[in-house]
Coordinates of C-alpha atoms and ligand atoms in Angstrom, one line a residue:
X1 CA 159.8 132.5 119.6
X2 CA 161.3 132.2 115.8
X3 CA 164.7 132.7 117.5
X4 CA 164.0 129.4 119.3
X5 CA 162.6 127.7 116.5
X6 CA 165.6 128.5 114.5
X7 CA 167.8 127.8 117.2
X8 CA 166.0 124.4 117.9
X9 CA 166.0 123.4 113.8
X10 CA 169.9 124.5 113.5
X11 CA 170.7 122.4 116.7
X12 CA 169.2 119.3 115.2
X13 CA 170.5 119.5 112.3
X14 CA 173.8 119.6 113.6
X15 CA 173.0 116.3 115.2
X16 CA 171.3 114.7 112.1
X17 CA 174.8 115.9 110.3
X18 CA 177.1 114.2 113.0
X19 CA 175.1 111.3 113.1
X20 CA 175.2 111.0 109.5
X21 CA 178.8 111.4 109.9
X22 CA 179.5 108.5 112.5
X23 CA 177.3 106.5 110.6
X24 CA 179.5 106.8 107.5
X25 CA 182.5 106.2 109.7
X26 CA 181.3 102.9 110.9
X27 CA 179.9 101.5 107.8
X28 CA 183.1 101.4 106.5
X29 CA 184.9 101.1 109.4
X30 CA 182.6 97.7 110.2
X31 CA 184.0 96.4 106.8
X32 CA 187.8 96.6 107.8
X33 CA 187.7 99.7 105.2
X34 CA 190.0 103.2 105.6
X35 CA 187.8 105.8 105.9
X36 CA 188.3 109.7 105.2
X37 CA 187.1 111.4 107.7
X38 CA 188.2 114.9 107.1
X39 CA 184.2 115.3 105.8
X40 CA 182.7 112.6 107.0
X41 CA 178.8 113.6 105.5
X42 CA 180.5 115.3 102.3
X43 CA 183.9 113.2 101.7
X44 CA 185.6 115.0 99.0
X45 CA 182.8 116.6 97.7
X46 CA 183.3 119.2 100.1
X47 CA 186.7 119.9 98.8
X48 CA 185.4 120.5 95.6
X49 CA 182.6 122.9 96.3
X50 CA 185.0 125.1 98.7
X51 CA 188.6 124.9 97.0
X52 CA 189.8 125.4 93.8
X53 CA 190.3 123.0 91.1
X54 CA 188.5 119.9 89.2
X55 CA 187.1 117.2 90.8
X56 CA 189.4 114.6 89.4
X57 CA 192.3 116.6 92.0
X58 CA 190.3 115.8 95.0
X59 CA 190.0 112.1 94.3
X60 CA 194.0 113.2 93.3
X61 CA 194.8 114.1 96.9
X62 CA 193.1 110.6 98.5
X63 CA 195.0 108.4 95.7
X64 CA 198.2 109.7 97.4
X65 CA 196.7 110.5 100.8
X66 CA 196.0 106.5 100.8
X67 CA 198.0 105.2 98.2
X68 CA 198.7 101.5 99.2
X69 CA 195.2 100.9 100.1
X70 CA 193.0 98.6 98.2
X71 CA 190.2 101.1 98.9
X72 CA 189.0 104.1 100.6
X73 CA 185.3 105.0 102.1
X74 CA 184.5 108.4 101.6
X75 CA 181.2 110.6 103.0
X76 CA 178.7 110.8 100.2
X77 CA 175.6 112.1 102.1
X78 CA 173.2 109.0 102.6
X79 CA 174.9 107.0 100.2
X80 CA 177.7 104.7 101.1
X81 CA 180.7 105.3 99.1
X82 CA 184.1 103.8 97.8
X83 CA 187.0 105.5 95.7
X84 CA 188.8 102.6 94.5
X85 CA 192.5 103.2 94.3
X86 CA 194.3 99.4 93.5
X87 CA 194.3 99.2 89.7
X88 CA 193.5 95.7 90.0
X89 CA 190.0 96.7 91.8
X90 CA 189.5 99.4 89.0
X91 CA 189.4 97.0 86.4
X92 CA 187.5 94.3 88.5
X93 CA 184.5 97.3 89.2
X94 CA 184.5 98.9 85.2
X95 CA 185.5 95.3 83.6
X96 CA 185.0 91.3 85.3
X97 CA 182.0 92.0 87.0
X98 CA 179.7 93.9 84.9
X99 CA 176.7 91.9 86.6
X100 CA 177.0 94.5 90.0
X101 CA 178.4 97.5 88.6
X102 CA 176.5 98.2 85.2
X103 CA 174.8 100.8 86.5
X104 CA 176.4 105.1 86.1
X105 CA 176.2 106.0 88.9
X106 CA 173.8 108.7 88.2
X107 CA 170.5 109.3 88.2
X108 CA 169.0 111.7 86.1
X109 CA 165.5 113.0 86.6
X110 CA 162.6 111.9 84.1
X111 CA 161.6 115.7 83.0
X112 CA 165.2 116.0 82.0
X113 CA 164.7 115.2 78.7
X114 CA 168.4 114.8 77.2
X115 CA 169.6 113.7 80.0
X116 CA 168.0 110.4 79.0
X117 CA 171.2 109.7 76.5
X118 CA 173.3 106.8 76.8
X119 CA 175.6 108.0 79.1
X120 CA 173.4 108.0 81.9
X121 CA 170.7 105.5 81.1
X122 CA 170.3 102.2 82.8
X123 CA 169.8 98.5 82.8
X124 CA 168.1 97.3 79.7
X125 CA 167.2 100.8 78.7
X126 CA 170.8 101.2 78.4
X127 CA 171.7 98.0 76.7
X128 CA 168.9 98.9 73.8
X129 CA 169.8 102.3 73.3
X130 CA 173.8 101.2 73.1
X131 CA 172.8 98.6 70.3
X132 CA 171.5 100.9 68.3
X133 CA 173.5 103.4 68.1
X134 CA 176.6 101.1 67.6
X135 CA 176.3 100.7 64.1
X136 CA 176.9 104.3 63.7
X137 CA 180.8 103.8 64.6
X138 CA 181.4 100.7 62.4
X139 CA 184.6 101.0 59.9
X140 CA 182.5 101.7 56.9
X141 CA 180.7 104.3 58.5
X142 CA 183.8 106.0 60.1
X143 CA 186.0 105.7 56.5
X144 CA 182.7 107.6 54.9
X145 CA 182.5 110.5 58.1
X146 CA 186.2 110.5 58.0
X147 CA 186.3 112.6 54.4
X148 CA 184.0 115.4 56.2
X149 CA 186.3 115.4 59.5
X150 CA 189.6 115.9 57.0
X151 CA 187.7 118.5 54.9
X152 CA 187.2 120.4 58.0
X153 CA 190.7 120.1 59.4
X154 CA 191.3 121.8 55.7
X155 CA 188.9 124.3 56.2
X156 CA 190.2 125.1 59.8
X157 CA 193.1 125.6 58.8
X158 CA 192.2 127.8 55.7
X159 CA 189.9 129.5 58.5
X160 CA 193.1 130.0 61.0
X161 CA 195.2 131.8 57.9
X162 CA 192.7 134.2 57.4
X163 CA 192.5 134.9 61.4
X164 CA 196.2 135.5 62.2
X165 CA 194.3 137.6 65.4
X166 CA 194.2 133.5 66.6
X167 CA 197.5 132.4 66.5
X168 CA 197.8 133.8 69.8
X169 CA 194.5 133.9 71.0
X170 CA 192.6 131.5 73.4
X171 CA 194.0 127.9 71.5
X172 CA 191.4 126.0 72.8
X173 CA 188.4 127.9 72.1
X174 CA 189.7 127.9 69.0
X175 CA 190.5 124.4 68.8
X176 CA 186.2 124.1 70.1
X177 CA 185.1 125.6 66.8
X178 CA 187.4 122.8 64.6
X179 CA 185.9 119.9 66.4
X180 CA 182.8 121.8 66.1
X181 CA 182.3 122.0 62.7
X182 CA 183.8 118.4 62.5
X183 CA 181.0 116.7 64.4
X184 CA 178.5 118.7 63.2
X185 CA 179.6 117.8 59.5
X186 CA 180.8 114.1 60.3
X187 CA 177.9 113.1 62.2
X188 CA 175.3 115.2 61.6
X189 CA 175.6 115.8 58.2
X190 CA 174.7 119.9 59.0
X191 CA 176.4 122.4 56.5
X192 CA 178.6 121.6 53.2
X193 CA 180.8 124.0 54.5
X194 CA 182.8 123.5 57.8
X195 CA 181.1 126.3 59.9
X196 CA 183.2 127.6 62.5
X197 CA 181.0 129.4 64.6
X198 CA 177.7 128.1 64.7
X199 CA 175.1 127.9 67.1
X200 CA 175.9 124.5 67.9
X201 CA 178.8 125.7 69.4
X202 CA 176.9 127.6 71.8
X203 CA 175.1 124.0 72.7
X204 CA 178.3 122.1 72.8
X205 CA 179.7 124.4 75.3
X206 CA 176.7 125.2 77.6
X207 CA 176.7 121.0 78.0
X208 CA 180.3 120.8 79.1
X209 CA 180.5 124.2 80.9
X210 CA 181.1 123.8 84.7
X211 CA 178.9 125.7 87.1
X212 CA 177.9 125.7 90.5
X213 CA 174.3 124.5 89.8
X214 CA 175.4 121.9 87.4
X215 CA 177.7 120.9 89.6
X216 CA 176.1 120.2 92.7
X217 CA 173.0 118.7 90.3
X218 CA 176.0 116.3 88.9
X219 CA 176.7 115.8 93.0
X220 CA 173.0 115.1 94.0
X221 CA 172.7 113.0 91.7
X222 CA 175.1 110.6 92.5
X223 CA 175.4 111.1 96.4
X224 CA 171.3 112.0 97.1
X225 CA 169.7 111.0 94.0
X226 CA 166.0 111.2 95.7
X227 CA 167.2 114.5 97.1
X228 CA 167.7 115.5 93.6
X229 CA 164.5 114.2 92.5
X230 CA 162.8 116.0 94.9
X231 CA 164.2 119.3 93.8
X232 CA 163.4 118.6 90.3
X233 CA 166.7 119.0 89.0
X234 CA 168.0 119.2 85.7
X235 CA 171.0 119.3 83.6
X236 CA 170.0 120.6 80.4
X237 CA 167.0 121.9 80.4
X238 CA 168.6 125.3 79.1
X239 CA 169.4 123.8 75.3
X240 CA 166.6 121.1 74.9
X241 CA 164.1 123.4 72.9
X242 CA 167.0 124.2 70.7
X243 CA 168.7 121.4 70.6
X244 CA 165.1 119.1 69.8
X245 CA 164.0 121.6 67.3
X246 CA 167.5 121.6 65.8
X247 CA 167.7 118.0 65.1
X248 CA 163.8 117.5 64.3
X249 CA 164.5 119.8 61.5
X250 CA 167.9 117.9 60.4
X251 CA 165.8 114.4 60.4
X252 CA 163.3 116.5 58.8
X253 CA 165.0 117.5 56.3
X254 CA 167.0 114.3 55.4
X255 CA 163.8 112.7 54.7
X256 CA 162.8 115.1 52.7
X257 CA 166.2 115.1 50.6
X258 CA 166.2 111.7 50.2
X259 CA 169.9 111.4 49.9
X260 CA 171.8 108.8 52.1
X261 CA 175.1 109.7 54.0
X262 CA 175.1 107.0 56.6
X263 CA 175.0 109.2 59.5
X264 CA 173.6 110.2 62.8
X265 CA 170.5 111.9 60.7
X266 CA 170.3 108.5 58.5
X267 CA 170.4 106.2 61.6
X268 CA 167.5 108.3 62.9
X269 CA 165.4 107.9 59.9
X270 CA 166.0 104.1 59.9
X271 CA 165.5 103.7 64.1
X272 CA 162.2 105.6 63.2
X273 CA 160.8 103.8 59.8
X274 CA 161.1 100.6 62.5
X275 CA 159.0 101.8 65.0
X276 CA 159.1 100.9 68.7
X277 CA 162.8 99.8 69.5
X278 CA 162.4 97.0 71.1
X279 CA 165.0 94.4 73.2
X280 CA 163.0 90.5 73.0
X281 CA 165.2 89.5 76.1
X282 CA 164.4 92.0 78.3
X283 CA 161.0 93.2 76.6
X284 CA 162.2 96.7 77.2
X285 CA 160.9 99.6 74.6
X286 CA 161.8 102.4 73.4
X287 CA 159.9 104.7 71.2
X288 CA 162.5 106.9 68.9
X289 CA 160.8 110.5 69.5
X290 CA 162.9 113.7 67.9
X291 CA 163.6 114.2 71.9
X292 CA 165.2 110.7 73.0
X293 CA 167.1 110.9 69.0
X294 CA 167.9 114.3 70.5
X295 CA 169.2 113.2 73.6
X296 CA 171.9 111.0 72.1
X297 CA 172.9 113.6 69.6
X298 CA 173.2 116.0 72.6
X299 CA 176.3 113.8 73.9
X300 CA 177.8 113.0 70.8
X301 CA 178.2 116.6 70.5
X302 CA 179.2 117.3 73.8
X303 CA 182.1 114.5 73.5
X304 CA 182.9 115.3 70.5
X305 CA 184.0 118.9 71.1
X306 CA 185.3 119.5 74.6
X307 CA 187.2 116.0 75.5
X308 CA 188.6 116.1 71.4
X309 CA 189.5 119.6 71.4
X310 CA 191.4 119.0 75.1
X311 CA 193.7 116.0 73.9
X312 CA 195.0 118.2 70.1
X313 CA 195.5 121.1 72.9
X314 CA 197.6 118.8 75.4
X315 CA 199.2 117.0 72.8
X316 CA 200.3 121.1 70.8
X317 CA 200.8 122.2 74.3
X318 CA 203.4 119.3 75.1
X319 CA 205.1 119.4 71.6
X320 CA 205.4 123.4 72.3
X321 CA 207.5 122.4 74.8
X322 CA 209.2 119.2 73.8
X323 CA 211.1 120.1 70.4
X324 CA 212.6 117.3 69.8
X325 CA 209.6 114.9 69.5
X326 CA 207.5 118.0 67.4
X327 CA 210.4 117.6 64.8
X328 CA 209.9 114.0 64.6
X329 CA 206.5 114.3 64.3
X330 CA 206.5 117.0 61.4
X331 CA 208.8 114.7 59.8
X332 CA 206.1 111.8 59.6
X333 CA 203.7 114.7 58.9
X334 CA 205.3 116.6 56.0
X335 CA 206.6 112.8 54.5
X336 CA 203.1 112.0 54.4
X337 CA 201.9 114.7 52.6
X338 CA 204.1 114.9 50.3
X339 CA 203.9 111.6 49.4
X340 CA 200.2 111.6 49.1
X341 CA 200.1 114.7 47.4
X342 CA 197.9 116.3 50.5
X343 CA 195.4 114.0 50.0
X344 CA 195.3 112.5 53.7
X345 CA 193.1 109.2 53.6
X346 CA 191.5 107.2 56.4
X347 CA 194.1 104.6 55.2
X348 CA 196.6 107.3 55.1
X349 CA 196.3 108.6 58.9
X350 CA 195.5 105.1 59.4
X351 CA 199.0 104.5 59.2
X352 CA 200.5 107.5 60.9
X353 CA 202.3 105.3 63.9
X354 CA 204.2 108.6 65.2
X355 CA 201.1 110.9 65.5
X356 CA 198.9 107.9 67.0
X357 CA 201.9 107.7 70.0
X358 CA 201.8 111.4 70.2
X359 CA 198.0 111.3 70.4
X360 CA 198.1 108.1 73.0
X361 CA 200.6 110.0 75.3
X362 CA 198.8 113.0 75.4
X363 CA 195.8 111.1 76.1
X364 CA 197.8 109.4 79.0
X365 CA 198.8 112.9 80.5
X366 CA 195.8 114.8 80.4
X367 CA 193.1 112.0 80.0
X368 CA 189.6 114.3 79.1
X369 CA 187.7 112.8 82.2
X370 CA 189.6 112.2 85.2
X371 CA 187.7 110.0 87.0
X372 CA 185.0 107.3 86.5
X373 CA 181.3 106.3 88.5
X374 CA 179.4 103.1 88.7
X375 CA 176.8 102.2 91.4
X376 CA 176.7 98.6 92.8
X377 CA 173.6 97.3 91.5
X378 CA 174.4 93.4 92.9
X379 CA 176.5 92.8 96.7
X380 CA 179.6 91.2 95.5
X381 CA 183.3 91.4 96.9
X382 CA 186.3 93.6 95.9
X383 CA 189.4 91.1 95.2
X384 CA 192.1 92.9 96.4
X385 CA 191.7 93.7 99.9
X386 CA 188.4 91.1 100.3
X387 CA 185.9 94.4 100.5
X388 CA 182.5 93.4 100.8
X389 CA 180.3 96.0 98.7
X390 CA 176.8 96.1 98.7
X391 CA 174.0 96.6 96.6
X392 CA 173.6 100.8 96.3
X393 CA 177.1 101.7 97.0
X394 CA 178.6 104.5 94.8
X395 CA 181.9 103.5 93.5
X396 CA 184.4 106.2 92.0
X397 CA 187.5 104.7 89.9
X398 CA 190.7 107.1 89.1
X399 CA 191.8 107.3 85.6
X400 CA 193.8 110.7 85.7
X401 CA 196.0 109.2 89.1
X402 CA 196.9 105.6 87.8
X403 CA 197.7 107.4 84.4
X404 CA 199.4 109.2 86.7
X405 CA 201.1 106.7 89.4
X406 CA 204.7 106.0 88.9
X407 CA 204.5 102.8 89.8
X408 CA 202.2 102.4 86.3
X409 CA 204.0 105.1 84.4
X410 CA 207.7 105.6 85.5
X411 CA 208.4 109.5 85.0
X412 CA 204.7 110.1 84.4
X413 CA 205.1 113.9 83.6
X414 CA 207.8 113.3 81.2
X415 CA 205.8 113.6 77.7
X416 CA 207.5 110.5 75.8
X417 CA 205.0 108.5 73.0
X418 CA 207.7 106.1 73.2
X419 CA 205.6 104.7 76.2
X420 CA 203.5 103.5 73.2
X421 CA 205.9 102.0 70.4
X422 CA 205.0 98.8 69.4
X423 CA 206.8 96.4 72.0
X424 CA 207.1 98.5 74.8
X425 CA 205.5 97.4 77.7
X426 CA 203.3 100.3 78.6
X427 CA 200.7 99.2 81.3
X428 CA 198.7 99.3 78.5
X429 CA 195.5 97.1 81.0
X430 CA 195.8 100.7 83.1
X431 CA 195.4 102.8 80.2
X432 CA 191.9 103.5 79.8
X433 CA 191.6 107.3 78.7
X434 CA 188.1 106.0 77.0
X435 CA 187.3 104.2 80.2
X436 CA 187.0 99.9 80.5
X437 CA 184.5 97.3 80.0
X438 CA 181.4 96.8 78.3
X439 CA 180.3 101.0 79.1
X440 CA 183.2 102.6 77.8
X441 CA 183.5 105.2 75.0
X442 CA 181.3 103.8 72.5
X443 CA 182.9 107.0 70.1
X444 CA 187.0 106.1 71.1
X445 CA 187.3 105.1 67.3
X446 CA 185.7 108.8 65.9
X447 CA 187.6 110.6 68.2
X448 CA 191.2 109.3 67.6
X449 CA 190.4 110.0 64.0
X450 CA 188.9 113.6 64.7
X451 CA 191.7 114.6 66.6
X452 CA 194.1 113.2 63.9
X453 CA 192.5 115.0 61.3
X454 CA 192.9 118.2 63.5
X455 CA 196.3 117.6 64.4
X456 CA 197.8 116.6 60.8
X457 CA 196.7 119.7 59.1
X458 CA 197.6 122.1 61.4
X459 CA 200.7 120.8 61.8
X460 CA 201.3 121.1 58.2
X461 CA 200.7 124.4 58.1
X462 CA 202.0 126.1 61.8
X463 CA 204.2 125.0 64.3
X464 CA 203.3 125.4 68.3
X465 CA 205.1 127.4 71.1
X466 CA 203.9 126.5 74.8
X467 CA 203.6 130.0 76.9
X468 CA 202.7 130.6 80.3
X469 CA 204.0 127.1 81.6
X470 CA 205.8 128.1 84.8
X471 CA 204.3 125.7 87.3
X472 CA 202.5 122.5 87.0
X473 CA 199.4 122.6 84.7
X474 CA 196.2 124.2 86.7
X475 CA 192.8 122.4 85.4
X476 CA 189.4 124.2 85.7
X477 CA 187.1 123.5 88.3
X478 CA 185.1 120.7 86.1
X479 CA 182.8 118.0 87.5
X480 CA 184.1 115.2 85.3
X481 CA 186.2 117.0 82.6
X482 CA 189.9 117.2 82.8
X483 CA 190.9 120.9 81.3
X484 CA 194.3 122.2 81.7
X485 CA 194.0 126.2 82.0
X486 CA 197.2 127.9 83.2
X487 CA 199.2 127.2 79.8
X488 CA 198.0 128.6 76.2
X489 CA 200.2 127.7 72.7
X490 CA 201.4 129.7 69.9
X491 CA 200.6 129.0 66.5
X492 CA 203.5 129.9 64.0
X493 CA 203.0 129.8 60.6
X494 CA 205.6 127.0 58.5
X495 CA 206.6 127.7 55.4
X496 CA 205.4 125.2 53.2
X497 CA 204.6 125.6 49.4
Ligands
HEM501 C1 188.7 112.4 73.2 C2 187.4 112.2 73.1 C3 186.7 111.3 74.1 C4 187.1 110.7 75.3 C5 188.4 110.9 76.0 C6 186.0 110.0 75.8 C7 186.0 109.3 77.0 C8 184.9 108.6 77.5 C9 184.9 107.9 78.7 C10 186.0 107.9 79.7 C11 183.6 107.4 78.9 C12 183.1 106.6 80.1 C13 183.5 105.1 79.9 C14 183.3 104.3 81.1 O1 182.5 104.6 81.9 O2 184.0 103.2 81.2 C15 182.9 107.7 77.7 C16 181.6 107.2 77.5 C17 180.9 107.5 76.3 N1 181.4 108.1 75.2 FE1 183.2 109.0 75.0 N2 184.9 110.0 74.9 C18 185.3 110.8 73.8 C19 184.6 111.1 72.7 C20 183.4 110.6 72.4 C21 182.7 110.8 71.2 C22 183.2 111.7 70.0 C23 181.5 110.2 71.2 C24 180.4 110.0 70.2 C25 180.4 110.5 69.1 C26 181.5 109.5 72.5 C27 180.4 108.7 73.0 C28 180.4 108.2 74.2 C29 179.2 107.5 74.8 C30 177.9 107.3 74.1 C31 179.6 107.1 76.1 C32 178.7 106.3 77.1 C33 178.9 104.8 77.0 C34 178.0 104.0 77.8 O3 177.7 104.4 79.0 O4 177.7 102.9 77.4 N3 182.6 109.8 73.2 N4 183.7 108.4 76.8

């Protein structure tokens, strides 16, 4: 008898699944759209959960798989999907027309408490939250956090002569614990002294870490989001009581202290003393509680570790290889210094032209997040290739390929920052390692100065030797994340006076 009823549920769902799949299929199929239909239910998902590698490589192997297409249609459960591969689509879906694609993509579930962060909020929601954290990145307040981020470049590199053990140990963990102390300094305004291995650490690598329940969370949400709600999934339900109590106290605190330093803690207080947030247009609200402050803070410090510490590692791990450009750039580096006396200003790195191209082409070749989502939230038509799209439809944009595409970036694993001198014409409407349009990187401006600060001072003081590079670059098996993993660098100590 339970044989049978097993039997009988395991036959239907093999039907459900194949109709599912045919449906798929025709969907697109109806819309004169290619669809790949090596999963038809799971589309590259599949790939992901079964094979190694990131998920960025999977959307790799349809951008050449289909490369002349306008579009592909991939199996995303219930949800009709399109991986956009024609740049001119890409910047249509994440630029021109905000109006349908404004929306993440992803759909977090209400428990999840700092999941409700930018990032992944919504419609007006999203719009509020955005305004006001934005003054947080203006030029003032980046010149003020800027001192902290160079004092802890200083201190990381005081920190790395006393640890000789990690001049040949892991260089990106180690390159975590700069960026680290950085943000927690810069923004947070937590410790006088750059702390290198603090418990936020722990937090900023537990948000970033890739897992197979994270993952397929990360999946559900975007293919099955009422699946996901169902289950009652989460995505960081592991740090919150840490992570709320953490800041609470930090707010806490500042009140108390009564001293301004025009950061993440000060913008709290200020959101707070105003009560409700509030958006007239919409007449969307917002009450600033330590968990949705929280929430944001969450991201910042997930952003502002991983993605920084991966684009100083690809930019030491190309230079380790390329000698030629890491002599030109210790050049700019040491004249710098020397002429400023070691006192390295915002104006000072502001004006570093060779170490912003270094940064910018390191950025191009190993972008931090491969890939980009946005759901359709209005019908509307793709321009190139006349693709209808309707209302609900999961898009998926590549940034990792058309950095990537030769016909964009001739040579495009040659390391050369000449792509980005002045001049040059360096498809610079494709370049979008901080994404396009009104959602992208609202931090792009912090994080080209953190990994500046990083890369200056350590460069002043050791030079970097690439080992283990004997095939292309392997990446880890990250959702979003782009993180090389087969090649580790060398630091050598310079002798300087
Ligand atoms: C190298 C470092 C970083 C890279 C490569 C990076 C890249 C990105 C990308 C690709 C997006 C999505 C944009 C889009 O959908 O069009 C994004 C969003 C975002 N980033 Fe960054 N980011 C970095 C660091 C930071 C930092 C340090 C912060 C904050 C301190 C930050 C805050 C944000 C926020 C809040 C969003 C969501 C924007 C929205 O949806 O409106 N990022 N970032």
């Amino acid at each position: 008898m339970l044989l049978s009823v097993i039997l009988i549920g395991l036959i239907t769902s093999l039907i459900l699944i194949y109709l599912l799949g045919i449906n798929n299929e025709r969907y697109w199929k109806k819309r004169g759209v290619k669809f790949h239909s090596k999963n038809k239910v799971t589309g590259v998902f599949w790939e992901f959960f079964t094979k190694q590698g990131a998920m960025f490589e999977k959307f790799g192997d349809l951008y050449k798989q289909y490369k002349g297409e306008p579009a592909v249609g991939i199996g995303s459960i219930t949800t009709p999907a399109l991986f956009i591969l024609d740049p001119q689509n890409v910047q249509h879906v994440l630029q021109s027309d905000f109006n349908s694609f404004h929306h993440r993509g992803i759909e977090a579930n209400e428990g999840d408490q700092l999941a409700d962060n930018i990032l992944f909020m919504n419609g007006p929601r999203w719009k509020l939250m955005r305004q006001s954290m934005t003054p947080l990145f203006t030029t003032a307040k980046l010149k003020n956090m800027y001192y902290i981020m160079d004092k802890s470049a200083q201190d990381f590199v005081t920190y790395l002569k006393e640890h000789p053990k990690l001049w040949e140990g892991d260089c990106f963990e180690t390159l975590m614990t700069f960026c680290n102390a950085a943000v927690c300094g810069a923004i947070f305004g937590i410790g006088t002294e750059s702390i290198f291995d603090s418990p936020f650490l722990g937090v900023a690598r537990s948000v970033t870490a890739p897992s197979l329940k994270r993952n397929l969370t990360f999946t559900l949400m975007s293919a099955a989001p009422r699946v996901a709600k169902f289950l009652g999934l989460t995505l960081f339900r592991d740090v919150e009581d840490f992570l709320i109590g953490a800041m609470t106290n930090v707010i806490q605190h500042r009140k108390k202290e009564n001293v301004k330093k025009h950061d993440f803690a000060d913008l709290c207080i200020n959101i707070q003393k105003n009560g409700t947030m509030k958006d007239p247009t919409s007449g969307t609200e917002i009450e600033p509680t330590y968990g949705i402050l929280t929430a944001q803070a969450m991201f910042f410090l997930g952003a502002g570790v991983e993605p920084v510490a991966t684009v100083i590692f690809s930019a030491f791990m190309e230079l380790g290889r390329n000698p030629d450009i890491l002599e030109q750039l210790h050049r700019e580096i040491d004249e710098n210094f020397e002429k400023h006396n070691g006192n390295i200003t915002y104006d000072v790195i502001d004006g570093m032209e060779y170490t912003d191209k270094v940064l910018s082409e390191a950025m191009r070749i190993n972008p931090p997040i491969g890939f980009l989502s946005r759901k359709c939230v209005k019908d509307t038509v793709l321009p190139v290739g006349n693709i209808k799209v309707e209302s609900g439809t999961n898009m998926f944009t590549p940034i990792y390929d058309i950095h990537h595409d030769p016909d964009v970036y001739p040579e495009p694993h040659v390391f050369n920052p000449e792509r980005f001198a002045k001049g040059n014409k360096h498809s610079d409407k494709f370049y979008m390692p901080f994404g396009l349009g009104n959602r992208m990187c609202i931090g792009e401006r912090y994080a080209k100065l953190q990994m500046a600060a990083g890369l200056v001072h350590v460069l002043r003081h050791f030079t970097v030797k690439t080992k283990e590079l004997k095939t292309a670059i392997k990446f880890k098996s990250h959702f979003v994340n782009v993180r090389p993993i087969s090649a580790d660098v060398l630091l050598i100590p310079r002798n300087i006076k």
